Coordinates of C-alpha atoms and ligand atoms in Angstrom, one line a residue:
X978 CA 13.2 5.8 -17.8
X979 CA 9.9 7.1 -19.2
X980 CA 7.2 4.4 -19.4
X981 CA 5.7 2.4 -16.3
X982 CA 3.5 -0.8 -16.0
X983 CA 1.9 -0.7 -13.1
X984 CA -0.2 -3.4 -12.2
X985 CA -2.9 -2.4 -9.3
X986 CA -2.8 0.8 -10.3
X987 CA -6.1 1.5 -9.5
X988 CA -6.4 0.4 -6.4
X989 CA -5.3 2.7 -3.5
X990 CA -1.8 2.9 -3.3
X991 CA -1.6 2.5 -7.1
X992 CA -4.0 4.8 -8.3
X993 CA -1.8 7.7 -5.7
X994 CA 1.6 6.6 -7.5
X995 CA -0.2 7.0 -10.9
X996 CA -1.1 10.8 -10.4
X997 CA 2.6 11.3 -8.8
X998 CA 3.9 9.3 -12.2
X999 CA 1.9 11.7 -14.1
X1000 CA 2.3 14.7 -12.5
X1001 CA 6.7 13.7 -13.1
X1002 CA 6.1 12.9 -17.0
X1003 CA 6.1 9.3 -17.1
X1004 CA 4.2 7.9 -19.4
X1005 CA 2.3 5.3 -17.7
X1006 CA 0.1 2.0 -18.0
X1007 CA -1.9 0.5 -15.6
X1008 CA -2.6 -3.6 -15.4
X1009 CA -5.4 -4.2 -13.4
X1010 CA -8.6 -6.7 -13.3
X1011 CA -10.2 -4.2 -10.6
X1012 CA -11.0 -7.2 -8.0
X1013 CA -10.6 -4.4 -5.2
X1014 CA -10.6 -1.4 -7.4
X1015 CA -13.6 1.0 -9.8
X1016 CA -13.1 2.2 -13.9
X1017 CA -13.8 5.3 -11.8
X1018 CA -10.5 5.7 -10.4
X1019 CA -9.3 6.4 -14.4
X1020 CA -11.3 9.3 -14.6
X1021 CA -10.2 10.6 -11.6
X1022 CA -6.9 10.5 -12.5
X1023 CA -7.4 12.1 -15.7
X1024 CA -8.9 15.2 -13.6
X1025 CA -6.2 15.6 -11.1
X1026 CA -3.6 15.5 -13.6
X1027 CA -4.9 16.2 -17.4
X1028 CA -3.5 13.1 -18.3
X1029 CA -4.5 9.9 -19.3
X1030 CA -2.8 6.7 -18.3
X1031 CA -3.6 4.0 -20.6
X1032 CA -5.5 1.0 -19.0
X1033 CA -5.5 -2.6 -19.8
X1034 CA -7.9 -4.4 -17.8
X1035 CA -6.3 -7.9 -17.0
X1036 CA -4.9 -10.7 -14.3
X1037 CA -1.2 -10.9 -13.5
X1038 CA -1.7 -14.2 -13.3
X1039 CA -2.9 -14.4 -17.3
X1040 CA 0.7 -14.3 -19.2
X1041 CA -0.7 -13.6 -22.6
X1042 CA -2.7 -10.7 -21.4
X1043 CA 0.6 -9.7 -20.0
X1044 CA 2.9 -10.3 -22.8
X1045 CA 0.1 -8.5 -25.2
X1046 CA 0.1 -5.4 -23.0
X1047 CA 3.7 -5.4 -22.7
X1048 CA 4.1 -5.6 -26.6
X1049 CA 1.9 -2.2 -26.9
X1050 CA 4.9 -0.3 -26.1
X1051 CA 8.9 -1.0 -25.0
X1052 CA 8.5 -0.5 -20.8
X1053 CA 11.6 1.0 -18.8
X1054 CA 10.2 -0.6 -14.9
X1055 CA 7.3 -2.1 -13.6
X1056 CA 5.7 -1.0 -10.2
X1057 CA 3.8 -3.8 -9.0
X1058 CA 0.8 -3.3 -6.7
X1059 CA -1.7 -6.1 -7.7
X1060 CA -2.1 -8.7 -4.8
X1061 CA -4.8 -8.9 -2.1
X1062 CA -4.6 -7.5 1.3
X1063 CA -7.1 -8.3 3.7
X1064 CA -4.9 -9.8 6.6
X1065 CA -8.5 -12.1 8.0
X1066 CA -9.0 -13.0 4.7
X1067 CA -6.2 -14.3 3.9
X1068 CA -6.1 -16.9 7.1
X1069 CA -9.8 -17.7 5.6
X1070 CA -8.7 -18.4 2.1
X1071 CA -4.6 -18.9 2.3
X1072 CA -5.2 -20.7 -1.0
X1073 CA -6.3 -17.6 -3.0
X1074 CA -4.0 -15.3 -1.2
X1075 CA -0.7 -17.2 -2.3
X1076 CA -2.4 -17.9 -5.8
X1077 CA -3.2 -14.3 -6.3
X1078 CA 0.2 -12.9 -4.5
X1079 CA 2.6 -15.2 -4.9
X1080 CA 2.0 -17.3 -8.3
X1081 CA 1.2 -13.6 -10.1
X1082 CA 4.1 -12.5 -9.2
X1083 CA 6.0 -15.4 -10.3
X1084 CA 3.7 -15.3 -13.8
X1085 CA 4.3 -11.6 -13.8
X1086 CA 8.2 -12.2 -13.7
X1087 CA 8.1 -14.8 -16.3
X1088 CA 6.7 -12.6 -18.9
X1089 CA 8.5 -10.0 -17.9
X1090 CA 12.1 -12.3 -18.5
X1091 CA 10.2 -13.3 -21.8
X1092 CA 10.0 -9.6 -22.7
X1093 CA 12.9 -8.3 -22.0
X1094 CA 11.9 -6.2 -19.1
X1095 CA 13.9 -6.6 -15.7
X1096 CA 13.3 -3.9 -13.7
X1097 CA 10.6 -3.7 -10.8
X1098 CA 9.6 -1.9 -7.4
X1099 CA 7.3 -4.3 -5.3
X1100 CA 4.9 -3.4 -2.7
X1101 CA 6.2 -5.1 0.0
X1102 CA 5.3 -4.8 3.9
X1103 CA 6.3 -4.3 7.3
X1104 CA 4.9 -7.0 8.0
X1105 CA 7.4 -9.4 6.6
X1106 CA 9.4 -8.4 10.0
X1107 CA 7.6 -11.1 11.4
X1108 CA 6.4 -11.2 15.6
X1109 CA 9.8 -10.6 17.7
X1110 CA 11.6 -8.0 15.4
X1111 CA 11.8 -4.9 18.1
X1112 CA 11.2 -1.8 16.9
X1113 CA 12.2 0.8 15.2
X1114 CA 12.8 -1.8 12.4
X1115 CA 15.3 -1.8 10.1
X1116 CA 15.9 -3.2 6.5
X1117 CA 19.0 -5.6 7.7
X1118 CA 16.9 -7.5 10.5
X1119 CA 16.3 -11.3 9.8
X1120 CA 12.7 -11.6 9.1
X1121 CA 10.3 -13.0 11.3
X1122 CA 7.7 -15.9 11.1
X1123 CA 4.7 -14.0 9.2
X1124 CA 1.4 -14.8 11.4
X1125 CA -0.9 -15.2 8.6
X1126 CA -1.2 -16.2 4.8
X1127 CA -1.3 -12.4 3.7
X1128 CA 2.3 -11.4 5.6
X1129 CA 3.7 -15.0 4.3
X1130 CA 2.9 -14.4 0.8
X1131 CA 5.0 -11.2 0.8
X1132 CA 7.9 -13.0 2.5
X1133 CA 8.2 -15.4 0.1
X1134 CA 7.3 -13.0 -3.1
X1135 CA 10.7 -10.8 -1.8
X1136 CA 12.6 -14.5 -1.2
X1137 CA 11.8 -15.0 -4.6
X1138 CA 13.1 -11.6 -6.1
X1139 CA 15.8 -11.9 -4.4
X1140 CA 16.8 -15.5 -5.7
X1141 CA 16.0 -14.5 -9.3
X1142 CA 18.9 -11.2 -8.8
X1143 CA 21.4 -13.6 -7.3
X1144 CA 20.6 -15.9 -10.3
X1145 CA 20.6 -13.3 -13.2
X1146 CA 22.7 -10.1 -12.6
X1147 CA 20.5 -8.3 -14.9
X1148 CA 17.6 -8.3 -13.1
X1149 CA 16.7 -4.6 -10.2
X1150 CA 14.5 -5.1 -7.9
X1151 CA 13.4 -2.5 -4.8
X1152 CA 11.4 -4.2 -2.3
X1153 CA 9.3 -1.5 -0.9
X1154 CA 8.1 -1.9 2.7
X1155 CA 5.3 0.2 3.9
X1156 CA 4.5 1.0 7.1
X1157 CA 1.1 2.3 7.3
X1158 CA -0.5 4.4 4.3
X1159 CA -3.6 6.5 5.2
X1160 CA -4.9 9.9 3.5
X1161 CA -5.9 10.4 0.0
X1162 CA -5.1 13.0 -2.4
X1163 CA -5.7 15.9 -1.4
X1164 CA -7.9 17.1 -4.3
X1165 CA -10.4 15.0 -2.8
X1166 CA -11.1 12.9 -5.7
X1167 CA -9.2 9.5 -5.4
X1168 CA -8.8 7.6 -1.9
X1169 CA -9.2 4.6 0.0
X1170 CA -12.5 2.8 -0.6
X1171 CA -12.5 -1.0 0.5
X1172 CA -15.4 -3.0 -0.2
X1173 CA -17.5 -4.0 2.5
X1174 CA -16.7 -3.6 6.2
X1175 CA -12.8 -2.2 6.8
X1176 CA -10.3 -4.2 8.5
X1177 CA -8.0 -1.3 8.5
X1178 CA -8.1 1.6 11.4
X1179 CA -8.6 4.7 9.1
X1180 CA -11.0 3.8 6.7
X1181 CA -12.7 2.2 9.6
X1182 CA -12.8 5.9 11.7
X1183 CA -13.6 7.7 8.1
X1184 CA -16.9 5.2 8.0
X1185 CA -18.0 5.9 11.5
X1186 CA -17.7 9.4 11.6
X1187 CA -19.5 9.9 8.1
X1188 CA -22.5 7.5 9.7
X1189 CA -21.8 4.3 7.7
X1190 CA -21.3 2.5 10.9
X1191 CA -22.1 2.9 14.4
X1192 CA -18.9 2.7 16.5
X1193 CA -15.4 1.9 16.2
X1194 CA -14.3 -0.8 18.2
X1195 CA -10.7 -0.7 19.9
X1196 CA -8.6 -3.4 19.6
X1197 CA -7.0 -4.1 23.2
X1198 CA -6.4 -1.2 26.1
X1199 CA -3.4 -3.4 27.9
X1200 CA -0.6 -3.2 25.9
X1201 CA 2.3 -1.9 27.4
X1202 CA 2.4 1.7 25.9
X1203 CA 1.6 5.0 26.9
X1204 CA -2.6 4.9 26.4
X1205 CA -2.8 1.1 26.4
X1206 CA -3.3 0.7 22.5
X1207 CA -1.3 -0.1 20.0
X1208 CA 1.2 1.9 18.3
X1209 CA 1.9 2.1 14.5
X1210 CA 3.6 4.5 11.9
X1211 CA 1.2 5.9 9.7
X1212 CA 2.3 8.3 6.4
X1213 CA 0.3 9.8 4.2
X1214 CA -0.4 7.8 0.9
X1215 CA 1.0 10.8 -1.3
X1216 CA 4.1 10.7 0.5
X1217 CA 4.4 6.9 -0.2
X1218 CA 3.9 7.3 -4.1
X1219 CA 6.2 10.1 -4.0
X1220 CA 8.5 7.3 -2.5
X1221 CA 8.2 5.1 -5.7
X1222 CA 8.9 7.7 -8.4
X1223 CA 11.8 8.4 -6.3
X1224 CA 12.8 4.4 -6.0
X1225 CA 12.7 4.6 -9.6
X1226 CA 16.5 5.5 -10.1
X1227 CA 17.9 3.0 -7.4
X1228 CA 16.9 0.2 -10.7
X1229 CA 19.5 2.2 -12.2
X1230 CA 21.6 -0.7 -10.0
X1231 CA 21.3 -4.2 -10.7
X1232 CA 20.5 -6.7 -7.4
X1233 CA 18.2 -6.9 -4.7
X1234 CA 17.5 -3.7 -2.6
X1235 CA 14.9 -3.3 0.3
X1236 CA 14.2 0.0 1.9
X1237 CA 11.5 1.1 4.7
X1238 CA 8.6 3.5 3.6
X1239 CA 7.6 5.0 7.2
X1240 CA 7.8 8.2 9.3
X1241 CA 10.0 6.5 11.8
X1242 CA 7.3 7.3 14.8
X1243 CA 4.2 5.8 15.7
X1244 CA 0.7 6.9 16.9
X1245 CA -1.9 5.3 19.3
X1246 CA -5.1 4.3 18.4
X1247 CA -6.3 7.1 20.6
X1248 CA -4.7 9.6 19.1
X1249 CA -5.6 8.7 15.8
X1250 CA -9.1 8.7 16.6
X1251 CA -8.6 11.8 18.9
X1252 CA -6.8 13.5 15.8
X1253 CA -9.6 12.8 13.6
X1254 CA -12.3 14.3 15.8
X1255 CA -10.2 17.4 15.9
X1256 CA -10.1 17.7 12.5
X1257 CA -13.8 16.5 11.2
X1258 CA -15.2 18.4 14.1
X1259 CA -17.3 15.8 15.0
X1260 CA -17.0 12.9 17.2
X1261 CA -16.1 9.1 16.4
X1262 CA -18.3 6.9 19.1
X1263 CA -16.1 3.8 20.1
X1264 CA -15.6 1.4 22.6
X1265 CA -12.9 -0.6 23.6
X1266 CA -12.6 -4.2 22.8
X1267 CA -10.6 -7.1 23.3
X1268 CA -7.1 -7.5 21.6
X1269 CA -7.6 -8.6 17.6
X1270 CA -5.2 -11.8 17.3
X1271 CA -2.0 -11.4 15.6
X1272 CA -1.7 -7.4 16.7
X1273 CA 1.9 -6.3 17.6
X1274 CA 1.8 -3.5 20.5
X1275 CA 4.4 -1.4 18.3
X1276 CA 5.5 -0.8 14.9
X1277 CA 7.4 1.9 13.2
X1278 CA 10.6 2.1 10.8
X1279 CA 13.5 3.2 11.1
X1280 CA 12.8 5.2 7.6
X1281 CA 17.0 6.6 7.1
X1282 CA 18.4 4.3 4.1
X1283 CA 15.4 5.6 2.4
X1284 CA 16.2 9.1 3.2
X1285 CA 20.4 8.8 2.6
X1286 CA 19.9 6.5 -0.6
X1287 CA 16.8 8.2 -2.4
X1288 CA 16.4 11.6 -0.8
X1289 CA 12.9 10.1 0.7
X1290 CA 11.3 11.0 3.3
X1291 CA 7.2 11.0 4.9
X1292 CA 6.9 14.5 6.3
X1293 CA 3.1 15.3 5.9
X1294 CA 1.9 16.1 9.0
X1295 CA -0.7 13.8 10.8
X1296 CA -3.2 16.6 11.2
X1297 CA -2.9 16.7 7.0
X1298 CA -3.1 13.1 7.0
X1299 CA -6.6 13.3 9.2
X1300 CA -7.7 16.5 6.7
X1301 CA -7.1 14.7 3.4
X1302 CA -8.9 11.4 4.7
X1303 CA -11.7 13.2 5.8
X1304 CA -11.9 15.4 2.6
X1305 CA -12.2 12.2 0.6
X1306 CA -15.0 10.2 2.7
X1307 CA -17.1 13.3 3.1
X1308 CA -17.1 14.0 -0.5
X1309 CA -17.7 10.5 -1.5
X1310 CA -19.8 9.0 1.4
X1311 CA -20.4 5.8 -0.8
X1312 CA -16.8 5.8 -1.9
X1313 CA -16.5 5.1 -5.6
X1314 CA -19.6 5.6 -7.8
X1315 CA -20.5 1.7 -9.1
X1316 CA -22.0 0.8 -12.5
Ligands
NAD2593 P1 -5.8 -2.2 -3.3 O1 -6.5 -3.5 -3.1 O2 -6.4 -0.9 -3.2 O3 -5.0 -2.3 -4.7 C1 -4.6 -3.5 -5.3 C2 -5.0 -3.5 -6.8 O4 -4.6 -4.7 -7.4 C3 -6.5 -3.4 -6.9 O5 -6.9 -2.4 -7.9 C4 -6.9 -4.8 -7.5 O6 -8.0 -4.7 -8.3 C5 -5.7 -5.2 -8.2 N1 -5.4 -6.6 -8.3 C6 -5.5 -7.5 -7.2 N2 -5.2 -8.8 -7.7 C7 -4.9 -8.6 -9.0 C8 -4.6 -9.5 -10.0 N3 -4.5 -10.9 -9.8 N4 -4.3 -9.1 -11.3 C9 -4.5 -7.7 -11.5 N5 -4.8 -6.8 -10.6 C10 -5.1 -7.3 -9.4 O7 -4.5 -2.3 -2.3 P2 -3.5 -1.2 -1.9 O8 -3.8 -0.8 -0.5 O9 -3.4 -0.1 -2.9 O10 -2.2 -2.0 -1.8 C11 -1.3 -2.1 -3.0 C12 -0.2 -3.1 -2.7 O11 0.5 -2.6 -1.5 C13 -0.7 -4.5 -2.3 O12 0.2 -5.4 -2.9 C14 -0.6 -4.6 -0.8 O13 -0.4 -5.9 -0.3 C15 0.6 -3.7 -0.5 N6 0.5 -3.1 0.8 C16 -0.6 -2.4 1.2 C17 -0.6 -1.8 2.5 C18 -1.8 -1.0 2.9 O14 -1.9 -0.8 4.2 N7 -2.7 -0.6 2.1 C19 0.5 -2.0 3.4 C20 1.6 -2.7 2.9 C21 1.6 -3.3 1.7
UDP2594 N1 -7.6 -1.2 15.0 C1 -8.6 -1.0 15.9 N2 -9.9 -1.1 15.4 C2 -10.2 -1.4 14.1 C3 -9.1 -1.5 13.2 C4 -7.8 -1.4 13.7 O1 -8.4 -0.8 17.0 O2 -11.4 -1.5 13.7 C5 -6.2 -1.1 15.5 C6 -5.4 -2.3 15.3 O3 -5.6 -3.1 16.5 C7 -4.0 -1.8 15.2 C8 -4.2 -0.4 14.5 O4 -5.6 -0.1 14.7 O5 -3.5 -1.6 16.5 C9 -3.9 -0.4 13.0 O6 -4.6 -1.5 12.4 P1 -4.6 -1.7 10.9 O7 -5.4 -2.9 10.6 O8 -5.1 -0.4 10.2 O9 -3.1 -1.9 10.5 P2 -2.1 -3.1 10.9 O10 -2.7 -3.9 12.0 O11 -1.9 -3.8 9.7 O12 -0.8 -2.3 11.3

């Protein structure tokens, strides 16, 4: 295997996988319309790794800009990151979430079929476990009733890879899902930088403690664990992309395989933000507030078929996790330079 499509590889996850890609000799090309993501991001990459991916700039949900890109140059796999992710968004606009997640990936496997090309990691997420799967959990547990659009859309985007293996035994498919990626690289240069106000814990903390808002607020203090506040397995984004290139082989095997990308223990809200403050030096003001809707108390993985079957694993250290996020948002306050 030498060339890679990867669509949404600019964005956060993607962009991380690309320099990993790079850094192993793939040749690689990114797919991308950059809804969530900056042209930036290219030249980044390019200085981490002295290599340049090639870009096409285009909508999985546009075929013929697909089937053009994919006729530039024969492609081994596709890793496919493109999709929205914004959990309250999606219960805001479930119409644009399932158009964007769930008919692009259907118009991305189409071309693909047309072209030949039947290999592909998706980004999939713990999410899909649903509300009553008890933790740690494991890839053979029945999935759960997603509670919103977002978690729903990746359900039925794994459903659908799955149907299309059982249906044509040429098709691979590894259904990656993540548990929690924070960090960024730890050059400093490429990391998390959503638009707008965060939903997500880290890039939340990051904000606060570089002055771009006032105070974190705390989702809930009465669940039933240790400190009160929710528990969830974070890993370090590098660790994650090294988990794709490492997935990579496993399409070596036609069908349908799933596999958890976590550390297999999970971290408080406390201790995240207590972690962070260590490391910055500095403190992140917050204040508790009440339980966000559709917050489970726990989740972490069970991470071993990913260690047994692909000689994976997340071992960066939280503290490293903490340094490398706070490396990134004090070096770009603003996040990615716009133009
Ligand atoms: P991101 O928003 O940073 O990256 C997604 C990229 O896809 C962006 O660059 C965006 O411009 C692009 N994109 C979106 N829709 C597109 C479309 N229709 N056509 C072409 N490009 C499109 O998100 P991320 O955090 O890097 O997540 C990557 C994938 O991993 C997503 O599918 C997400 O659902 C999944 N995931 C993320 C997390 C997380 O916590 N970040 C957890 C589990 C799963
Ligand atoms: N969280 C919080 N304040 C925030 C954002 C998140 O207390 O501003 C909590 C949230 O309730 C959850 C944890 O941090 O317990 C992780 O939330 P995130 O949205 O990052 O991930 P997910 O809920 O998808 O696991």
């Amino acid at each position: 295997m030498s060339h890679i499509f990867v669509t949404g590889g600019a964005g956060y996850i993607g962009s991380h996988t690309v320099v990993e890609l790079l850094n192993a000799d793939f040749d690689v090309t990114i797919f991308d319309n950059l809804c969530n993501s900056s042209r930036v991001v290219l030249e980044r990459i390019q200085k981490i790794t002295g290599k340049t991916p090639d870009f096409v700039e285009g909508d999985i949900r546009d075929s013929a800009a697909l089937a053009a890109a994919f006729a530039r140059k024969p492609v081994d796999a596709v890793i496919h990151f493109a999709g929205l992710k914004a959990v309250g968004e999606s219960i805001e606009q479930p119409l644009e979430y399932y158009d964007n997640n769930v008919s692009g990936s259907i118009v991305l496997c189409e071309t693909m079929q047309a072209a030949g090309i039947r290999k592909i990691i998706f980004s999939s997420s713990a999410t899909v476990y649903g509300e009553s799967a008890s933790v740690p959990y494991k890839e053979d547990m029945p999935l759960g009733r997603a509670s919103n659009p977002y978690g729903a859309s990746k359900a039925m985007i794994e459903r659908m890879l799955s149907d299309l293996c059982d249906s044509d035994g040429r098709w691979s498919v590894a259904a990656l899902r993540y548990f929690n990626p924070v960090g960024a690289h730890k050059s400093g240069l490429i990391g998390e930088d959503p638009k707008g106000v965060p939903n997500n814990l880290m890039p939340f903390i990051s904000r606060v403690a570089v002055g771009k808002l006032p105070e974190l607020a705390i989702f809930g203090q009465d669940y039933d664990t240790p400190d009160g506040t929710c528990l969830r397995d974070y890993l370090h984004v590098s660790d994650l992309a090294d988990g794709h290139r490492r997935a990579l082989p496993a399409l070596e095997k036609p069908g349908f395989q799933v596999y958890n990308l976590g550390t297999g223990r999970g971290y408080s809200v406390i201790e995240m933000v207590q972690a962070f403050e260590r490391v910055a030096g500095r403190p992140v003001p917050h204040r508790f507030a009440p339980r966000r809707d559709g917050d489970l108390p726990a989740v972490w993985a069970n991470a071993d078929k990913a260690k047994t079957e692909l000689g994976w694993s997340a071992d960066t250290s939280l503290e490293t996790m903490m340094e490398d996020t706070w490396r990134w948002q004090s070096a770009n306050p603003d996040g990615y330079p716009q133009f």
